[in-house]
């Protein structure tokens, strides 16, 4: 077992039954001209974590851990994008509209791709999800069950939307979840801080949080 110095207490996991889940590190959220920017956000905050997510991926790959990437994305017909989602906010471009990186959040378009520095490699699982949670309307639950995964380590964007939603879904399904706090980001620093506090509150009611250095130190100690 690997024991990570985490909040609110030590997070223990067996790498054989653990997956790293990297949420929505897509150009549409991280780069100028995508969905995040059309909503009026400063995307540079999200771009700043790319090197940390890459370091986390390098650790997982070096140790042979299961790696899952998610992409928030829709069918080109938008049959999986309800008005309750497409109509929200006042973006300059809505989901499905054509922007500088192709149609916003549509599968197969350049903007829906994961940024190069943290892109999936052969053998890694990629889940396209129409919702905020990665378990909703996807095969993620089945994929993890077949691999006998019990613990999930999370990174990606945005902390309080798709990361937190997926952690809550995972917690309800019985997974123990650790969030790598410097490998996740929000357009709103206060929301990131609050989301992490909510996750670890009340004795890890949703899960644990730790910096990447704590995970690296724990792995180095075990030589796992
Ligand atoms: C958002 C996400 N923020 N991946 N999506 O709409 O968090």
PDB file of C-alpha atoms and ligand atoms in Angstrom:
ATOM      1  CA  UNK A   1       0.000   0.000   0.000  1.00  0.00           C
ATOM      2  CA  UNK A   2       1.092   3.556  -0.720  1.00  0.00           C
ATOM      3  CA  UNK A   3       0.308   6.057   2.024  1.00  0.00           C
ATOM      4  CA  UNK A   4      -0.073   9.695   1.000  1.00  0.00           C
ATOM      5  CA  UNK A   5       0.135  12.541   3.494  1.00  0.00           C
ATOM      6  CA  UNK A   6      -3.250  14.004   2.555  1.00  0.00           C
ATOM      7  CA  UNK A   7      -6.092  16.018   4.025  1.00  0.00           C
ATOM      8  CA  UNK A   8      -8.005  15.274   6.195  1.00  0.00           C
ATOM      9  CA  UNK A   9      -5.876  12.176   6.948  1.00  0.00           C
ATOM     10  CA  UNK A  10      -3.637   9.640   5.213  1.00  0.00           C
ATOM     11  CA  UNK A  11      -4.911   8.300   1.859  1.00  0.00           C
ATOM     12  CA  UNK A  12      -3.857   4.655   1.368  1.00  0.00           C
ATOM     13  CA  UNK A  13      -4.027   2.931  -1.994  1.00  0.00           C
ATOM     14  CA  UNK A  14      -2.817  -0.118  -3.847  1.00  0.00           C
ATOM     15  CA  UNK A  15      -1.677   0.944  -7.341  1.00  0.00           C
ATOM     16  CA  UNK A  16      -3.005  -2.337  -8.766  1.00  0.00           C
ATOM     17  CA  UNK A  17      -6.561  -1.280  -7.943  1.00  0.00           C
ATOM     18  CA  UNK A  18      -6.186   2.449  -8.530  1.00  0.00           C
ATOM     19  CA  UNK A  19      -6.740   4.606 -11.610  1.00  0.00           C
ATOM     20  CA  UNK A  20      -5.607   8.134 -12.336  1.00  0.00           C
ATOM     21  CA  UNK A  21      -8.558  10.088 -13.786  1.00  0.00           C
ATOM     22  CA  UNK A  22      -7.649  13.287 -15.644  1.00  0.00           C
ATOM     23  CA  UNK A  23     -10.746  15.373 -16.227  1.00  0.00           C
ATOM     24  CA  UNK A  24     -11.351  17.480 -19.369  1.00  0.00           C
ATOM     25  CA  UNK A  25      -7.861  18.898 -20.037  1.00  0.00           C
ATOM     26  CA  UNK A  26      -9.222  20.029 -23.409  1.00  0.00           C
ATOM     27  CA  UNK A  27      -8.262  22.932 -25.617  1.00  0.00           C
ATOM     28  CA  UNK A  28     -11.842  24.242 -25.294  1.00  0.00           C
ATOM     29  CA  UNK A  29     -11.279  24.855 -21.565  1.00  0.00           C
ATOM     30  CA  UNK A  30      -7.559  25.575 -21.419  1.00  0.00           C
ATOM     31  CA  UNK A  31      -6.754  27.586 -24.559  1.00  0.00           C
ATOM     32  CA  UNK A  32      -7.929  30.989 -25.788  1.00  0.00           C
ATOM     33  CA  UNK A  33     -10.785  30.810 -28.304  1.00  0.00           C
ATOM     34  CA  UNK A  34     -12.564  27.859 -26.681  1.00  0.00           C
ATOM     35  CA  UNK A  35     -15.654  27.339 -24.553  1.00  0.00           C
ATOM     36  CA  UNK A  36     -14.074  28.627 -21.340  1.00  0.00           C
ATOM     37  CA  UNK A  37     -13.099  31.908 -22.929  1.00  0.00           C
ATOM     38  CA  UNK A  38     -16.482  32.351 -24.676  1.00  0.00           C
ATOM     39  CA  UNK A  39     -18.009  32.289 -21.196  1.00  0.00           C
ATOM     40  CA  UNK A  40     -15.834  35.268 -20.279  1.00  0.00           C
ATOM     41  CA  UNK A  41     -13.178  33.412 -18.299  1.00  0.00           C
ATOM     42  CA  UNK A  42      -9.428  33.988 -18.097  1.00  0.00           C
ATOM     43  CA  UNK A  43      -8.160  30.606 -19.314  1.00  0.00           C
ATOM     44  CA  UNK A  44      -4.532  31.278 -18.351  1.00  0.00           C
ATOM     45  CA  UNK A  45      -5.239  29.986 -14.832  1.00  0.00           C
ATOM     46  CA  UNK A  46      -6.043  26.570 -16.314  1.00  0.00           C
ATOM     47  CA  UNK A  47      -3.096  26.577 -18.689  1.00  0.00           C
ATOM     48  CA  UNK A  48      -0.788  27.089 -15.713  1.00  0.00           C
ATOM     49  CA  UNK A  49      -1.441  23.577 -14.316  1.00  0.00           C
ATOM     50  CA  UNK A  50      -0.564  21.743 -17.541  1.00  0.00           C
ATOM     51  CA  UNK A  51       3.066  21.051 -16.449  1.00  0.00           C
ATOM     52  CA  UNK A  52       1.859  19.661 -13.097  1.00  0.00           C
ATOM     53  CA  UNK A  53      -0.702  17.401 -14.762  1.00  0.00           C
ATOM     54  CA  UNK A  54       2.043  16.248 -17.147  1.00  0.00           C
ATOM     55  CA  UNK A  55       4.274  15.424 -14.141  1.00  0.00           C
ATOM     56  CA  UNK A  56       1.439  13.433 -12.555  1.00  0.00           C
ATOM     57  CA  UNK A  57       0.858  11.550 -15.802  1.00  0.00           C
ATOM     58  CA  UNK A  58       4.579  10.822 -16.062  1.00  0.00           C
ATOM     59  CA  UNK A  59       4.520   9.331 -12.565  1.00  0.00           C
ATOM     60  CA  UNK A  60       1.488   7.156 -13.357  1.00  0.00           C
ATOM     61  CA  UNK A  61       2.954   6.017 -16.674  1.00  0.00           C
ATOM     62  CA  UNK A  62       6.346   5.204 -15.170  1.00  0.00           C
ATOM     63  CA  UNK A  63       4.639   3.005 -12.571  1.00  0.00           C
ATOM     64  CA  UNK A  64       2.190   1.381 -14.979  1.00  0.00           C
ATOM     65  CA  UNK A  65      -0.964   2.676 -13.277  1.00  0.00           C
ATOM     66  CA  UNK A  66      -4.312   2.654 -15.058  1.00  0.00           C
ATOM     67  CA  UNK A  67      -4.914   6.073 -16.652  1.00  0.00           C
ATOM     68  CA  UNK A  68      -8.303   7.465 -17.691  1.00  0.00           C
ATOM     69  CA  UNK A  69      -8.814  10.746 -19.555  1.00  0.00           C
ATOM     70  CA  UNK A  70     -12.213  12.377 -19.946  1.00  0.00           C
ATOM     71  CA  UNK A  71     -13.402  14.848 -22.570  1.00  0.00           C
ATOM     72  CA  UNK A  72     -16.559  16.892 -22.087  1.00  0.00           C
ATOM     73  CA  UNK A  73     -17.992  16.673 -25.583  1.00  0.00           C
ATOM     74  CA  UNK A  74     -21.130  16.211 -27.622  1.00  0.00           C
ATOM     75  CA  UNK A  75     -22.367  14.321 -30.633  1.00  0.00           C
ATOM     76  CA  UNK A  76     -22.234  16.549 -33.765  1.00  0.00           C
ATOM     77  CA  UNK A  77     -26.064  16.499 -33.864  1.00  0.00           C
ATOM     78  CA  UNK A  78     -26.108  17.816 -30.258  1.00  0.00           C
ATOM     79  CA  UNK A  79     -28.679  15.102 -29.485  1.00  0.00           C
ATOM     80  CA  UNK A  80     -26.902  14.656 -26.129  1.00  0.00           C
ATOM     81  CA  UNK A  81     -26.807  18.371 -25.250  1.00  0.00           C
ATOM     82  CA  UNK A  82     -30.075  19.416 -23.606  1.00  0.00           C
ATOM     83  CA  UNK A  83     -31.321  23.007 -23.747  1.00  0.00           C
ATOM     84  CA  UNK A  84     -30.721  23.112 -19.989  1.00  0.00           C
ATOM     85  CA  UNK A  85     -27.029  22.916 -20.822  1.00  0.00           C
ATOM     86  CA  UNK A  86     -26.725  24.660 -24.201  1.00  0.00           C
ATOM     87  CA  UNK A  87     -28.811  27.634 -23.091  1.00  0.00           C
ATOM     88  CA  UNK A  88     -26.914  28.419 -19.898  1.00  0.00           C
ATOM     89  CA  UNK A  89     -24.812  31.524 -19.455  1.00  0.00           C
ATOM     90  CA  UNK A  90     -24.241  34.247 -22.006  1.00  0.00           C
ATOM     91  CA  UNK A  91     -21.306  32.916 -24.021  1.00  0.00           C
ATOM     92  CA  UNK A  92     -20.216  34.627 -27.226  1.00  0.00           C
ATOM     93  CA  UNK A  93     -20.372  31.137 -28.791  1.00  0.00           C
ATOM     94  CA  UNK A  94     -22.609  28.325 -27.555  1.00  0.00           C
ATOM     95  CA  UNK A  95     -21.894  24.585 -27.605  1.00  0.00           C
ATOM     96  CA  UNK A  96     -22.024  23.474 -31.255  1.00  0.00           C
ATOM     97  CA  UNK A  97     -21.276  26.934 -32.690  1.00  0.00           C
ATOM     98  CA  UNK A  98     -18.214  27.333 -34.907  1.00  0.00           C
ATOM     99  CA  UNK A  99     -15.262  29.009 -33.208  1.00  0.00           C
ATOM    100  CA  UNK A 100     -11.555  29.344 -33.944  1.00  0.00           C
ATOM    101  CA  UNK A 101     -10.982  25.707 -32.857  1.00  0.00           C
ATOM    102  CA  UNK A 102     -13.974  24.253 -34.691  1.00  0.00           C
ATOM    103  CA  UNK A 103     -17.411  23.588 -33.243  1.00  0.00           C
ATOM    104  CA  UNK A 104     -17.415  24.260 -29.505  1.00  0.00           C
ATOM    105  CA  UNK A 105     -17.291  21.040 -27.389  1.00  0.00           C
ATOM    106  CA  UNK A 106     -18.207  18.803 -30.331  1.00  0.00           C
ATOM    107  CA  UNK A 107     -16.485  15.410 -30.588  1.00  0.00           C
ATOM    108  CA  UNK A 108     -13.772  15.245 -33.194  1.00  0.00           C
ATOM    109  CA  UNK A 109     -13.301  19.014 -33.414  1.00  0.00           C
ATOM    110  CA  UNK A 110      -9.854  20.485 -32.616  1.00  0.00           C
ATOM    111  CA  UNK A 111     -11.153  22.310 -29.533  1.00  0.00           C
ATOM    112  CA  UNK A 112     -12.524  19.112 -27.977  1.00  0.00           C
ATOM    113  CA  UNK A 113      -9.073  17.499 -28.083  1.00  0.00           C
ATOM    114  CA  UNK A 114      -6.930  17.173 -24.990  1.00  0.00           C
ATOM    115  CA  UNK A 115      -3.991  19.602 -24.983  1.00  0.00           C
ATOM    116  CA  UNK A 116      -0.857  18.060 -26.486  1.00  0.00           C
ATOM    117  CA  UNK A 117       1.292  18.117 -23.332  1.00  0.00           C
ATOM    118  CA  UNK A 118      -1.141  15.828 -21.458  1.00  0.00           C
ATOM    119  CA  UNK A 119      -2.695  13.951 -24.375  1.00  0.00           C
ATOM    120  CA  UNK A 120      -3.546  10.261 -23.980  1.00  0.00           C
ATOM    121  CA  UNK A 121      -1.040   7.672 -25.165  1.00  0.00           C
ATOM    122  CA  UNK A 122      -1.673   4.129 -26.413  1.00  0.00           C
ATOM    123  CA  UNK A 123      -3.308   1.921 -23.802  1.00  0.00           C
ATOM    124  CA  UNK A 124      -4.955   4.747 -21.858  1.00  0.00           C
ATOM    125  CA  UNK A 125      -8.723   4.949 -21.551  1.00  0.00           C
ATOM    126  CA  UNK A 126     -10.543   7.946 -23.047  1.00  0.00           C
ATOM    127  CA  UNK A 127     -14.123   8.655 -21.987  1.00  0.00           C
ATOM    128  CA  UNK A 128     -16.264  11.161 -23.886  1.00  0.00           C
ATOM    129  CA  UNK A 129     -18.896  12.533 -21.554  1.00  0.00           C
ATOM    130  CA  UNK A 130     -21.867  14.769 -22.315  1.00  0.00           C
ATOM    131  CA  UNK A 131     -22.332  15.847 -18.710  1.00  0.00           C
ATOM    132  CA  UNK A 132     -20.303  17.256 -15.892  1.00  0.00           C
ATOM    133  CA  UNK A 133     -19.927  13.923 -14.113  1.00  0.00           C
ATOM    134  CA  UNK A 134     -17.855  11.295 -15.929  1.00  0.00           C
ATOM    135  CA  UNK A 135     -20.155   8.438 -14.837  1.00  0.00           C
ATOM    136  CA  UNK A 136     -23.304   9.963 -16.364  1.00  0.00           C
ATOM    137  CA  UNK A 137     -24.161   8.429 -19.789  1.00  0.00           C
ATOM    138  CA  UNK A 138     -20.706   6.825 -20.195  1.00  0.00           C
ATOM    139  CA  UNK A 139     -19.107   3.393 -19.800  1.00  0.00           C
ATOM    140  CA  UNK A 140     -16.733   4.598 -17.059  1.00  0.00           C
ATOM    141  CA  UNK A 141     -18.389   2.568 -14.287  1.00  0.00           C
ATOM    142  CA  UNK A 142     -18.214  -0.641 -16.330  1.00  0.00           C
ATOM    143  CA  UNK A 143     -14.623   0.016 -17.389  1.00  0.00           C
ATOM    144  CA  UNK A 144     -13.473   0.534 -13.784  1.00  0.00           C
ATOM    145  CA  UNK A 145     -15.433  -2.489 -12.545  1.00  0.00           C
ATOM    146  CA  UNK A 146     -13.852  -4.768 -15.163  1.00  0.00           C
ATOM    147  CA  UNK A 147     -10.425  -3.572 -14.052  1.00  0.00           C
ATOM    148  CA  UNK A 148     -11.376  -4.099 -10.369  1.00  0.00           C
ATOM    149  CA  UNK A 149     -10.504  -0.498  -9.555  1.00  0.00           C
ATOM    150  CA  UNK A 150     -11.415   0.664  -6.040  1.00  0.00           C
ATOM    151  CA  UNK A 151      -9.429   3.917  -5.682  1.00  0.00           C
ATOM    152  CA  UNK A 152      -9.278   6.968  -7.954  1.00  0.00           C
ATOM    153  CA  UNK A 153      -6.726   9.771  -8.104  1.00  0.00           C
ATOM    154  CA  UNK A 154      -8.123  12.926  -9.717  1.00  0.00           C
ATOM    155  CA  UNK A 155      -6.678  15.843 -11.672  1.00  0.00           C
ATOM    156  CA  UNK A 156      -8.018  18.224 -14.309  1.00  0.00           C
ATOM    157  CA  UNK A 157     -10.514  21.014 -14.775  1.00  0.00           C
ATOM    158  CA  UNK A 158     -12.520  22.629 -13.511  1.00  0.00           C
ATOM    159  CA  UNK A 159     -12.262  21.855  -9.812  1.00  0.00           C
ATOM    160  CA  UNK A 160     -15.754  22.813  -8.715  1.00  0.00           C
ATOM    161  CA  UNK A 161     -17.598  21.707 -11.857  1.00  0.00           C
ATOM    162  CA  UNK A 162     -16.546  18.512 -13.636  1.00  0.00           C
ATOM    163  CA  UNK A 163     -13.871  17.377 -11.168  1.00  0.00           C
ATOM    164  CA  UNK A 164     -16.024  17.777  -8.082  1.00  0.00           C
ATOM    165  CA  UNK A 165     -19.122  16.345  -9.792  1.00  0.00           C
ATOM    166  CA  UNK A 166     -17.199  13.253 -10.879  1.00  0.00           C
ATOM    167  CA  UNK A 167     -15.650  12.815  -7.422  1.00  0.00           C
ATOM    168  CA  UNK A 168     -19.107  12.956  -5.867  1.00  0.00           C
ATOM    169  CA  UNK A 169     -20.442  10.416  -8.375  1.00  0.00           C
ATOM    170  CA  UNK A 170     -17.443   8.191  -7.648  1.00  0.00           C
ATOM    171  CA  UNK A 171     -17.839   8.489  -3.899  1.00  0.00           C
ATOM    172  CA  UNK A 172     -21.495   7.460  -4.169  1.00  0.00           C
ATOM    173  CA  UNK A 173     -20.365   4.419  -6.186  1.00  0.00           C
ATOM    174  CA  UNK A 174     -17.962   3.345  -3.453  1.00  0.00           C
ATOM    175  CA  UNK A 175     -14.611   4.629  -4.730  1.00  0.00           C
ATOM    176  CA  UNK A 176     -12.057   6.212  -2.415  1.00  0.00           C
ATOM    177  CA  UNK A 177     -10.912   9.394  -4.163  1.00  0.00           C
ATOM    178  CA  UNK A 178      -7.815  11.582  -3.855  1.00  0.00           C
ATOM    179  CA  UNK A 179      -7.662  14.998  -5.557  1.00  0.00           C
ATOM    180  CA  UNK A 180      -4.212  16.301  -6.492  1.00  0.00           C
ATOM    181  CA  UNK A 181      -4.774  19.904  -5.564  1.00  0.00           C
ATOM    182  CA  UNK A 182      -2.068  21.542  -7.690  1.00  0.00           C
ATOM    183  CA  UNK A 183      -3.105  19.429 -10.706  1.00  0.00           C
ATOM    184  CA  UNK A 184      -6.617  20.859 -10.736  1.00  0.00           C
ATOM    185  CA  UNK A 185      -7.791  24.417 -11.378  1.00  0.00           C
ATOM    186  CA  UNK A 186     -10.803  26.656 -11.667  1.00  0.00           C
ATOM    187  CA  UNK A 187     -11.443  29.938 -13.440  1.00  0.00           C
ATOM    188  CA  UNK A 188     -12.412  31.156  -9.946  1.00  0.00           C
ATOM    189  CA  UNK A 189      -9.738  30.752  -7.226  1.00  0.00           C
ATOM    190  CA  UNK A 190     -12.304  31.030  -4.426  1.00  0.00           C
ATOM    191  CA  UNK A 191     -14.405  28.240  -5.951  1.00  0.00           C
ATOM    192  CA  UNK A 192     -11.346  25.973  -6.180  1.00  0.00           C
ATOM    193  CA  UNK A 193     -10.503  26.607  -2.545  1.00  0.00           C
ATOM    194  CA  UNK A 194     -14.104  26.074  -1.449  1.00  0.00           C
ATOM    195  CA  UNK A 195     -14.534  22.903  -3.523  1.00  0.00           C
ATOM    196  CA  UNK A 196     -11.455  21.322  -1.951  1.00  0.00           C
ATOM    197  CA  UNK A 197     -12.661  22.291   1.522  1.00  0.00           C
ATOM    198  CA  UNK A 198     -16.069  20.704   0.786  1.00  0.00           C
ATOM    199  CA  UNK A 199     -14.421  17.517  -0.474  1.00  0.00           C
ATOM    200  CA  UNK A 200     -12.223  16.958   2.588  1.00  0.00           C
ATOM    201  CA  UNK A 201     -14.697  18.258   5.192  1.00  0.00           C
ATOM    202  CA  UNK A 202     -16.432  16.058   7.746  1.00  0.00           C
ATOM    203  CA  UNK A 203     -13.750  13.357   7.660  1.00  0.00           C
ATOM    204  CA  UNK A 204     -13.320  13.159   3.857  1.00  0.00           C
ATOM    205  CA  UNK A 205     -17.049  13.195   3.132  1.00  0.00           C
ATOM    206  CA  UNK A 206     -16.275  13.174  -0.607  1.00  0.00           C
ATOM    207  CA  UNK A 207     -12.563  12.374  -0.602  1.00  0.00           C
ATOM    208  CA  UNK A 208      -8.997  13.407   0.165  1.00  0.00           C
ATOM    209  CA  UNK A 209      -6.710  16.144  -1.188  1.00  0.00           C
ATOM    210  CA  UNK A 210      -2.932  16.407  -1.393  1.00  0.00           C
ATOM    211  CA  UNK A 211      -0.298  18.200  -3.451  1.00  0.00           C
ATOM    212  CA  UNK A 212       1.513  16.248  -6.156  1.00  0.00           C
ATOM    213  CA  UNK A 213       4.725  16.390  -4.103  1.00  0.00           C
ATOM    214  CA  UNK A 214       3.031  14.366  -1.354  1.00  0.00           C
ATOM    215  CA  UNK A 215       2.016  11.664  -3.834  1.00  0.00           C
ATOM    216  CA  UNK A 216       5.512  11.637  -5.342  1.00  0.00           C
ATOM    217  CA  UNK A 217       7.088  11.363  -1.890  1.00  0.00           C
ATOM    218  CA  UNK A 218       4.767   8.512  -0.914  1.00  0.00           C
ATOM    219  CA  UNK A 219       5.541   6.611  -4.102  1.00  0.00           C
ATOM    220  CA  UNK A 220       9.293   7.171  -3.689  1.00  0.00           C
ATOM    221  CA  UNK A 221       9.150   5.888  -0.109  1.00  0.00           C
ATOM    222  CA  UNK A 222       7.487   2.661  -1.202  1.00  0.00           C
ATOM    223  CA  UNK A 223       9.496   2.256  -4.371  1.00  0.00           C
ATOM    224  CA  UNK A 224       6.150   1.140  -5.818  1.00  0.00           C
TER     225      UNK A 224
HETATM  226  C1  LIG B   1     -17.200  23.186 -17.250  1.00  0.00           C
HETATM  227  C2  LIG B   1     -15.733  21.359 -16.765  1.00  0.00           C
HETATM  228  N1  LIG B   1     -16.622  24.000 -16.367  1.00  0.00           N
HETATM  229  N2  LIG B   1     -14.963  20.459 -17.383  1.00  0.00           N
HETATM  230  N3  LIG B   1     -16.696  21.958 -17.493  1.00  0.00           N
HETATM  231  O1  LIG B   1     -18.177  23.557 -17.850  1.00  0.00           O
HETATM  232  O2  LIG B   1     -15.566  21.643 -15.598  1.00  0.00           O
END
